DNA sequence: TATTGTTATACTCTATAACTATA
DNA sequence: TATAGTTATAGAGTATAACAATA
């Protein structure tokens, strides 16, 4: 029987045996640490699978939001996704030159610009949303459908 | 009764009424999106409250890990926290010049360096860990203790 | 030949200040 | 006076390649 450790207050020196596994019990008791690690994993899978569409996570969020909120403005997207206006400019410009979205003058506010998906944009979102759905299931494969729902509900209790 | 929306397939134009709240139902059904948003919130609270100690999240993780794994090497920290070796160098150097850690030659491996907390380092970690514990409770105040446990368990099912 | 720690560097992400045109 | 969108830019975070010392 190797290194039976009963007392957390007497840490085993990592220099001695030097296992690749360190004692992470304190960190793993923290919501923040676990949330960051879980997001890191999902984030990687997302990046891999969405590369074929040339979409990063923010890109997908913006397009999906526009699919369900046609004519939304940059300001609305920023407020919803919690990103800063200057950081959305180049992103929207890139979508525009890719022919995925159109910028139309806002009907009532001359300062604002309404963002609309083009037909190719709508097609891309449809495909991307399906890929994301599958990717999510794969990335959280150790969770049952019920657990997955619970996880989402608890996460929303933290940030909503 | 305003805008009774029964069908998600017929999105209300965001240009018309232009409410600050967009339809985020698709995004909110995704584990990735919710995880990222929750982490963003906790991250902000963490940054605020840990500023007094001059510790970022990675700094805290490293120090806490060293408190419970004295003599751990950079390589071990990198593997455990999933960060790249070049990005740990300046971090460890800063901790060293702040007098929080000591770098001692490794007893058996001449290439490696054992990292140890100094007395001031141990004192700082003790205080910081208490602050983090409280900060976590505040940031997840809408969760019961039971829900908090469940959330952590489910997150670990995703990344462990 | 492989690994630890390091340097230099580049790329992405996020943040701030300041401008313009409309309201 | 305040807001939508933009520009320029700075800082943090994250990534790769290559090297010296040791195993």
Coordinates of C-alpha atoms (C1' of nucleotides) in Angstrom, one line a residue:
Chain A
X1 CA 0.0 0.0 0.0
X2 CA 1.6 3.3 -1.1
X3 CA 1.5 6.7 0.6
X4 CA -1.7 6.4 2.6
X5 CA -2.4 10.1 3.3
X6 CA -5.0 10.7 6.0
X7 CA -4.2 14.2 7.1
X8 CA -4.5 17.1 4.6
X9 CA -2.6 19.3 7.0
X10 CA 0.6 17.3 6.5
X11 CA 1.4 17.7 2.9
X12 CA 3.7 15.1 1.4
X13 CA 6.8 16.7 -0.1
X14 CA 6.4 16.8 -3.9
X15 CA 10.2 16.5 -4.2
X16 CA 10.4 13.0 -2.7
X17 CA 8.3 10.7 -4.8
X18 CA 7.5 13.4 -7.4
X19 CA 4.3 12.0 -8.9
X20 CA 2.8 13.8 -11.9
X21 CA -0.4 14.3 -9.9
X22 CA -0.2 17.0 -7.3
X23 CA -2.6 17.4 -4.5
X24 CA -5.3 19.7 -6.0
X25 CA -8.0 19.2 -3.4
X26 CA -8.2 22.9 -2.4
X27 CA -8.5 24.1 -6.0
X28 CA -11.0 21.5 -6.9
X29 CA -13.2 22.7 -4.1
X30 CA -13.6 26.0 -5.8
X31 CA -16.4 26.9 -8.2
X32 CA -14.2 29.3 -10.1
X33 CA -11.3 26.9 -10.7
X34 CA -13.7 24.1 -11.9
X35 CA -15.6 26.4 -14.1
X36 CA -12.5 27.7 -15.7
X37 CA -11.2 24.2 -16.4
X38 CA -14.4 22.9 -17.8
X39 CA -14.7 25.9 -20.0
X40 CA -11.2 25.3 -21.2
X41 CA -12.0 21.8 -22.3
X42 CA -15.2 22.7 -24.1
X43 CA -13.5 25.7 -25.7
X44 CA -10.9 23.4 -27.2
X45 CA -13.4 21.1 -28.7
X46 CA -15.4 24.1 -30.0
X47 CA -12.3 25.6 -31.7
X48 CA -11.4 22.3 -33.4
X49 CA -14.8 21.5 -34.8
X50 CA -15.8 25.1 -35.8
X51 CA -12.6 25.8 -37.7
X52 CA -14.2 24.4 -40.8
X53 CA -16.7 27.2 -40.7
X54 CA -14.0 29.8 -39.9
X55 CA -16.0 30.7 -36.8
X56 CA -14.7 31.4 -33.3
X57 CA -16.9 31.3 -30.3
X58 CA -17.8 35.0 -30.4
X59 CA -18.4 34.8 -34.1
X60 CA -20.9 32.0 -33.6
X61 CA -22.6 33.8 -30.8
X62 CA -23.1 36.9 -32.9
X63 CA -24.4 35.0 -35.9
X64 CA -26.7 32.8 -33.9
X65 CA -28.0 35.9 -32.1
X66 CA -28.6 37.6 -35.4
X67 CA -30.4 34.5 -36.7
X68 CA -32.9 34.8 -33.9
X69 CA -32.9 38.6 -33.6
X70 CA -32.8 40.0 -37.1
X71 CA -31.8 43.7 -37.3
X72 CA -30.1 43.8 -33.9
X73 CA -27.6 46.5 -33.5
X74 CA -23.9 46.3 -32.4
X75 CA -24.9 47.9 -29.1
X76 CA -27.4 45.2 -28.4
X77 CA -24.9 42.5 -29.3
X78 CA -22.3 44.0 -27.0
X79 CA -24.8 44.3 -24.1
X80 CA -26.0 40.7 -24.6
X81 CA -22.6 39.1 -25.0
X82 CA -20.8 41.3 -22.5
X83 CA -18.2 42.4 -25.0
X84 CA -16.9 46.0 -25.6
X85 CA -18.0 48.0 -28.6
X86 CA -14.4 48.5 -30.0
X87 CA -13.8 44.8 -30.0
X88 CA -16.9 44.1 -32.1
X89 CA -16.1 46.4 -34.9
X90 CA -13.6 44.3 -36.8
X91 CA -15.6 41.2 -36.1
X92 CA -18.7 42.7 -37.8
X93 CA -16.6 44.1 -40.6
X94 CA -15.1 40.6 -41.3
X95 CA -18.6 39.0 -41.3
X96 CA -19.7 41.7 -43.7
X97 CA -16.8 41.2 -46.2
X98 CA -17.4 37.4 -46.0
X99 CA -20.9 38.1 -47.1
X100 CA -22.5 36.6 -44.1
X101 CA -24.3 39.7 -42.8
X102 CA -25.6 43.0 -44.1
X103 CA -25.6 46.4 -42.5
X104 CA -28.8 48.3 -43.1
X105 CA -29.6 51.8 -41.9
X106 CA -31.7 51.6 -38.8
X107 CA -35.4 52.6 -39.5
X108 CA -35.8 55.1 -36.6
X109 CA -32.3 55.8 -35.3
X110 CA -29.9 57.4 -37.7
X111 CA -26.9 56.6 -35.5
X112 CA -27.6 52.9 -35.3
X113 CA -27.0 50.2 -37.9
X114 CA -29.3 47.1 -38.1
X115 CA -27.4 43.9 -38.7
X116 CA -29.1 41.2 -40.8
X117 CA -28.0 37.8 -42.0
X118 CA -27.7 37.2 -45.7
X119 CA -29.0 34.0 -47.3
X120 CA -25.5 32.4 -47.1
X121 CA -25.2 33.6 -43.5
X122 CA -28.5 31.9 -42.6
X123 CA -27.3 28.7 -44.2
X124 CA -24.0 28.8 -42.3
X125 CA -25.7 29.4 -39.0
X126 CA -28.1 26.5 -39.6
X127 CA -25.1 24.2 -40.2
X128 CA -23.0 25.7 -37.4
X129 CA -25.8 25.4 -34.8
X130 CA -26.1 21.7 -35.6
X131 CA -22.4 21.2 -35.3
X132 CA -22.4 23.0 -32.0
X133 CA -25.2 20.9 -30.7
X134 CA -23.4 17.7 -31.5
X135 CA -20.0 19.1 -30.2
X136 CA -21.6 20.0 -26.9
X137 CA -23.0 16.5 -26.5
X138 CA -19.6 15.0 -27.2
X139 CA -17.7 17.4 -25.0
X140 CA -20.1 16.6 -22.1
X141 CA -20.5 12.9 -22.9
X142 CA -20.0 11.9 -19.3
X143 CA -23.2 13.8 -18.4
X144 CA -26.7 12.4 -18.7
X145 CA -29.3 14.6 -20.3
X146 CA -30.7 15.3 -16.9
X147 CA -27.3 16.2 -15.5
X148 CA -26.6 18.5 -18.4
X149 CA -29.8 20.4 -17.8
X150 CA -29.0 20.7 -14.1
X151 CA -25.5 22.0 -14.9
X152 CA -26.8 24.7 -17.2
X153 CA -29.5 25.7 -14.6
X154 CA -26.9 26.0 -11.9
X155 CA -24.5 27.9 -14.1
X156 CA -27.2 30.4 -14.9
X157 CA -27.9 30.8 -11.2
X158 CA -24.4 32.1 -10.9
X159 CA -24.4 34.6 -13.8
X160 CA -28.0 35.6 -14.4
Chain B
X1 CA -50.4 42.0 -23.0
X2 CA -47.2 42.8 -25.0
X3 CA -45.5 40.7 -27.7
X4 CA -46.8 37.2 -26.9
X5 CA -44.3 35.1 -28.8
X6 CA -45.3 31.5 -29.1
X7 CA -43.2 30.3 -32.0
X8 CA -39.3 30.5 -31.8
X9 CA -39.2 30.0 -35.6
X10 CA -40.7 33.4 -36.2
X11 CA -38.2 35.8 -34.6
X12 CA -39.5 39.3 -33.8
X13 CA -37.4 41.9 -35.6
X14 CA -35.0 43.5 -33.1
X15 CA -35.2 46.7 -35.1
X16 CA -38.8 47.4 -34.4
X17 CA -39.3 47.6 -30.6
X18 CA -35.5 47.3 -30.0
X19 CA -35.5 46.0 -26.4
X20 CA -32.3 45.7 -24.6
X21 CA -32.9 42.0 -24.1
X22 CA -32.3 39.9 -27.2
X23 CA -33.6 36.4 -27.6
X24 CA -30.7 34.3 -26.2
X25 CA -32.6 31.0 -25.9
X26 CA -30.3 29.1 -28.2
X27 CA -27.1 30.3 -26.6
X28 CA -28.5 29.6 -23.2
X29 CA -29.1 26.0 -24.0
X30 CA -25.4 25.5 -24.6
X31 CA -23.0 24.2 -21.8
X32 CA -20.1 26.1 -23.3
X33 CA -21.9 29.5 -23.4
X34 CA -23.2 29.2 -19.9
X35 CA -19.8 28.0 -18.5
X36 CA -18.0 30.9 -20.1
X37 CA -20.5 33.4 -18.8
X38 CA -20.4 32.0 -15.3
X39 CA -16.7 32.0 -15.3
X40 CA -16.6 35.6 -16.5
X41 CA -18.7 36.6 -13.5
X42 CA -16.7 34.7 -10.9
X43 CA -13.5 35.9 -12.5
X44 CA -14.4 39.5 -12.1
X45 CA -15.2 39.1 -8.4
X46 CA -11.9 37.2 -8.0
X47 CA -9.9 40.0 -9.6
X48 CA -11.5 42.6 -7.4
X49 CA -11.0 41.0 -4.1
X50 CA -7.6 39.5 -4.7
X51 CA -6.1 42.8 -6.0
X52 CA -5.2 43.6 -2.4
X53 CA -2.8 40.6 -2.3
X54 CA -1.5 41.4 -5.8
X55 CA -2.6 38.0 -6.9
X56 CA -4.2 37.0 -10.2
X57 CA -6.0 33.7 -10.6
X58 CA -3.0 31.8 -11.8
X59 CA -0.8 33.3 -9.1
X60 CA -3.2 32.1 -6.5
X61 CA -3.4 28.6 -8.0
X62 CA 0.4 28.3 -8.1
X63 CA 0.8 29.5 -4.5
X64 CA -2.0 27.3 -3.2
X65 CA -0.6 24.3 -5.0
X66 CA 2.8 25.0 -3.5
X67 CA 1.3 25.3 0.0
X68 CA 0.0 21.7 -0.3
X69 CA 2.8 20.4 -2.5
X70 CA 6.0 21.8 -1.1
X71 CA 8.9 21.4 -3.5
X72 CA 6.8 20.9 -6.6
X73 CA 8.6 21.8 -9.9
X74 CA 7.6 24.1 -12.7
X75 CA 6.9 21.1 -14.9
X76 CA 4.5 19.7 -12.3
X77 CA 2.7 23.0 -11.9
X78 CA 2.4 23.4 -15.7
X79 CA 1.0 19.9 -16.1
X80 CA -1.5 20.3 -13.2
X81 CA -2.8 23.8 -14.2
X82 CA -2.6 23.2 -17.9
X83 CA -0.3 26.2 -18.7
X84 CA 2.7 26.2 -20.9
X85 CA 6.2 26.3 -19.4
X86 CA 7.3 29.6 -21.0
X87 CA 4.3 31.3 -19.5
X88 CA 5.2 30.2 -16.0
X89 CA 8.7 31.5 -16.0
X90 CA 8.0 35.2 -15.4
X91 CA 5.3 34.3 -13.0
X92 CA 7.6 32.3 -10.8
X93 CA 10.4 34.9 -11.1
X94 CA 7.9 37.6 -9.9
X95 CA 6.9 35.4 -6.9
X96 CA 10.6 34.9 -6.1
X97 CA 11.5 38.6 -6.2
X98 CA 8.5 39.3 -4.0
X99 CA 9.9 36.9 -1.5
X100 CA 6.9 34.6 -1.5
X101 CA 8.7 31.5 -2.8
X102 CA 12.2 30.1 -2.9
X103 CA 13.9 28.0 -5.6
X104 CA 16.0 25.2 -4.3
X105 CA 18.0 22.7 -6.2
X106 CA 16.1 19.5 -6.7
X107 CA 17.5 16.7 -4.5
X108 CA 17.7 14.1 -7.2
X109 CA 17.2 15.8 -10.6
X110 CA 19.9 18.4 -11.5
X111 CA 17.7 19.9 -14.2
X112 CA 14.7 20.6 -12.0
X113 CA 14.1 23.2 -9.4
X114 CA 12.0 22.6 -6.3
X115 CA 9.7 25.5 -5.5
X116 CA 9.0 26.2 -1.8
X117 CA 6.9 28.8 -0.1
X118 CA 8.7 31.2 2.3
X119 CA 7.2 32.1 5.7
X120 CA 5.6 35.3 4.3
X121 CA 4.4 33.2 1.3
X122 CA 2.7 30.8 3.6
X123 CA 1.1 33.6 5.5
X124 CA -0.2 35.2 2.3
X125 CA -1.6 31.9 1.0
X126 CA -3.4 31.3 4.3
X127 CA -5.1 34.8 4.1
X128 CA -5.7 34.5 0.3
X129 CA -7.4 31.1 0.7
X130 CA -9.8 32.4 3.2
X131 CA -10.6 35.4 1.0
X132 CA -11.2 33.1 -1.9
X133 CA -13.5 30.9 0.1
X134 CA -15.6 33.9 1.1
X135 CA -15.5 35.4 -2.4
X136 CA -16.7 32.1 -3.8
X137 CA -19.6 32.0 -1.5
X138 CA -20.6 35.5 -2.4
X139 CA -20.2 35.0 -6.1
X140 CA -22.4 31.9 -5.9
X141 CA -24.8 33.3 -3.3
X142 CA -27.8 32.2 -5.3
X143 CA -26.8 28.5 -4.9
X144 CA -27.4 26.4 -1.8
X145 CA -24.5 24.5 -0.4
X146 CA -26.0 21.3 -1.9
X147 CA -26.3 23.0 -5.3
X148 CA -22.8 24.3 -5.1
X149 CA -21.5 20.8 -4.5
X150 CA -23.5 19.4 -7.4
X151 CA -22.3 22.2 -9.7
X152 CA -18.7 21.3 -8.9
X153 CA -19.3 17.6 -9.4
X154 CA -20.9 18.1 -12.8
X155 CA -18.1 20.5 -13.9
X156 CA -15.5 17.9 -13.0
X157 CA -17.4 15.3 -15.0
X158 CA -16.8 17.6 -18.0
X159 CA -13.0 18.2 -17.6
X160 CA -11.7 15.3 -15.5
Chain C
dT1 C1' 17.7 10.8 -27.4
dA2 C1' 14.4 13.0 -24.0
dT3 C1' 13.3 16.3 -20.5
dT4 C1' 13.7 20.8 -17.4
dG5 C1' 13.9 25.3 -17.6
dT6 C1' 14.6 29.2 -20.3
dT7 C1' 14.6 33.2 -24.0
dA8 C1' 12.6 35.5 -27.6
dT9 C1' 8.7 36.3 -30.0
dA10 C1' 4.1 36.4 -32.1
dC11 C1' -0.7 36.2 -32.0
dT12 C1' -5.1 36.7 -29.8
dC13 C1' -8.1 38.8 -26.4
dT14 C1' -9.5 42.4 -23.7
dA15 C1' -9.5 47.2 -22.2
dT16 C1' -9.2 52.6 -22.4
dA17 C1' -9.2 57.1 -24.5
dA18 C1' -10.8 60.0 -27.9
dC19 C1' -13.2 61.1 -32.0
dT20 C1' -17.9 61.7 -35.4
dA21 C1' -22.5 61.8 -36.2
dT22 C1' -26.7 61.6 -34.7
dA23 C1' -30.4 62.0 -30.8
Chain D
dT1 C1' -25.8 66.4 -22.9
dA2 C1' -26.0 61.5 -24.1
dT3 C1' -25.6 57.6 -27.2
dA4 C1' -24.0 54.5 -31.5
dG5 C1' -20.3 53.4 -33.9
dT6 C1' -15.6 53.9 -34.8
dT7 C1' -10.3 54.5 -34.6
dA8 C1' -6.0 53.8 -32.4
dT9 C1' -3.6 51.7 -29.0
dA10 C1' -2.0 49.4 -24.9
dG11 C1' -2.0 45.5 -22.0
dA12 C1' -2.9 40.7 -20.6
dG13 C1' -3.2 36.0 -22.0
dT14 C1' -1.6 32.2 -24.8
dA15 C1' 1.1 30.0 -28.4
dT16 C1' 5.5 28.2 -31.0
dA17 C1' 10.5 27.6 -32.0
dA18 C1' 14.9 27.1 -30.4
dC19 C1' 18.5 26.8 -27.0
dA20 C1' 21.6 25.1 -22.6
dA21 C1' 22.0 22.0 -19.0
dT22 C1' 21.1 17.6 -17.3
dA23 C1' 19.1 12.8 -17.5

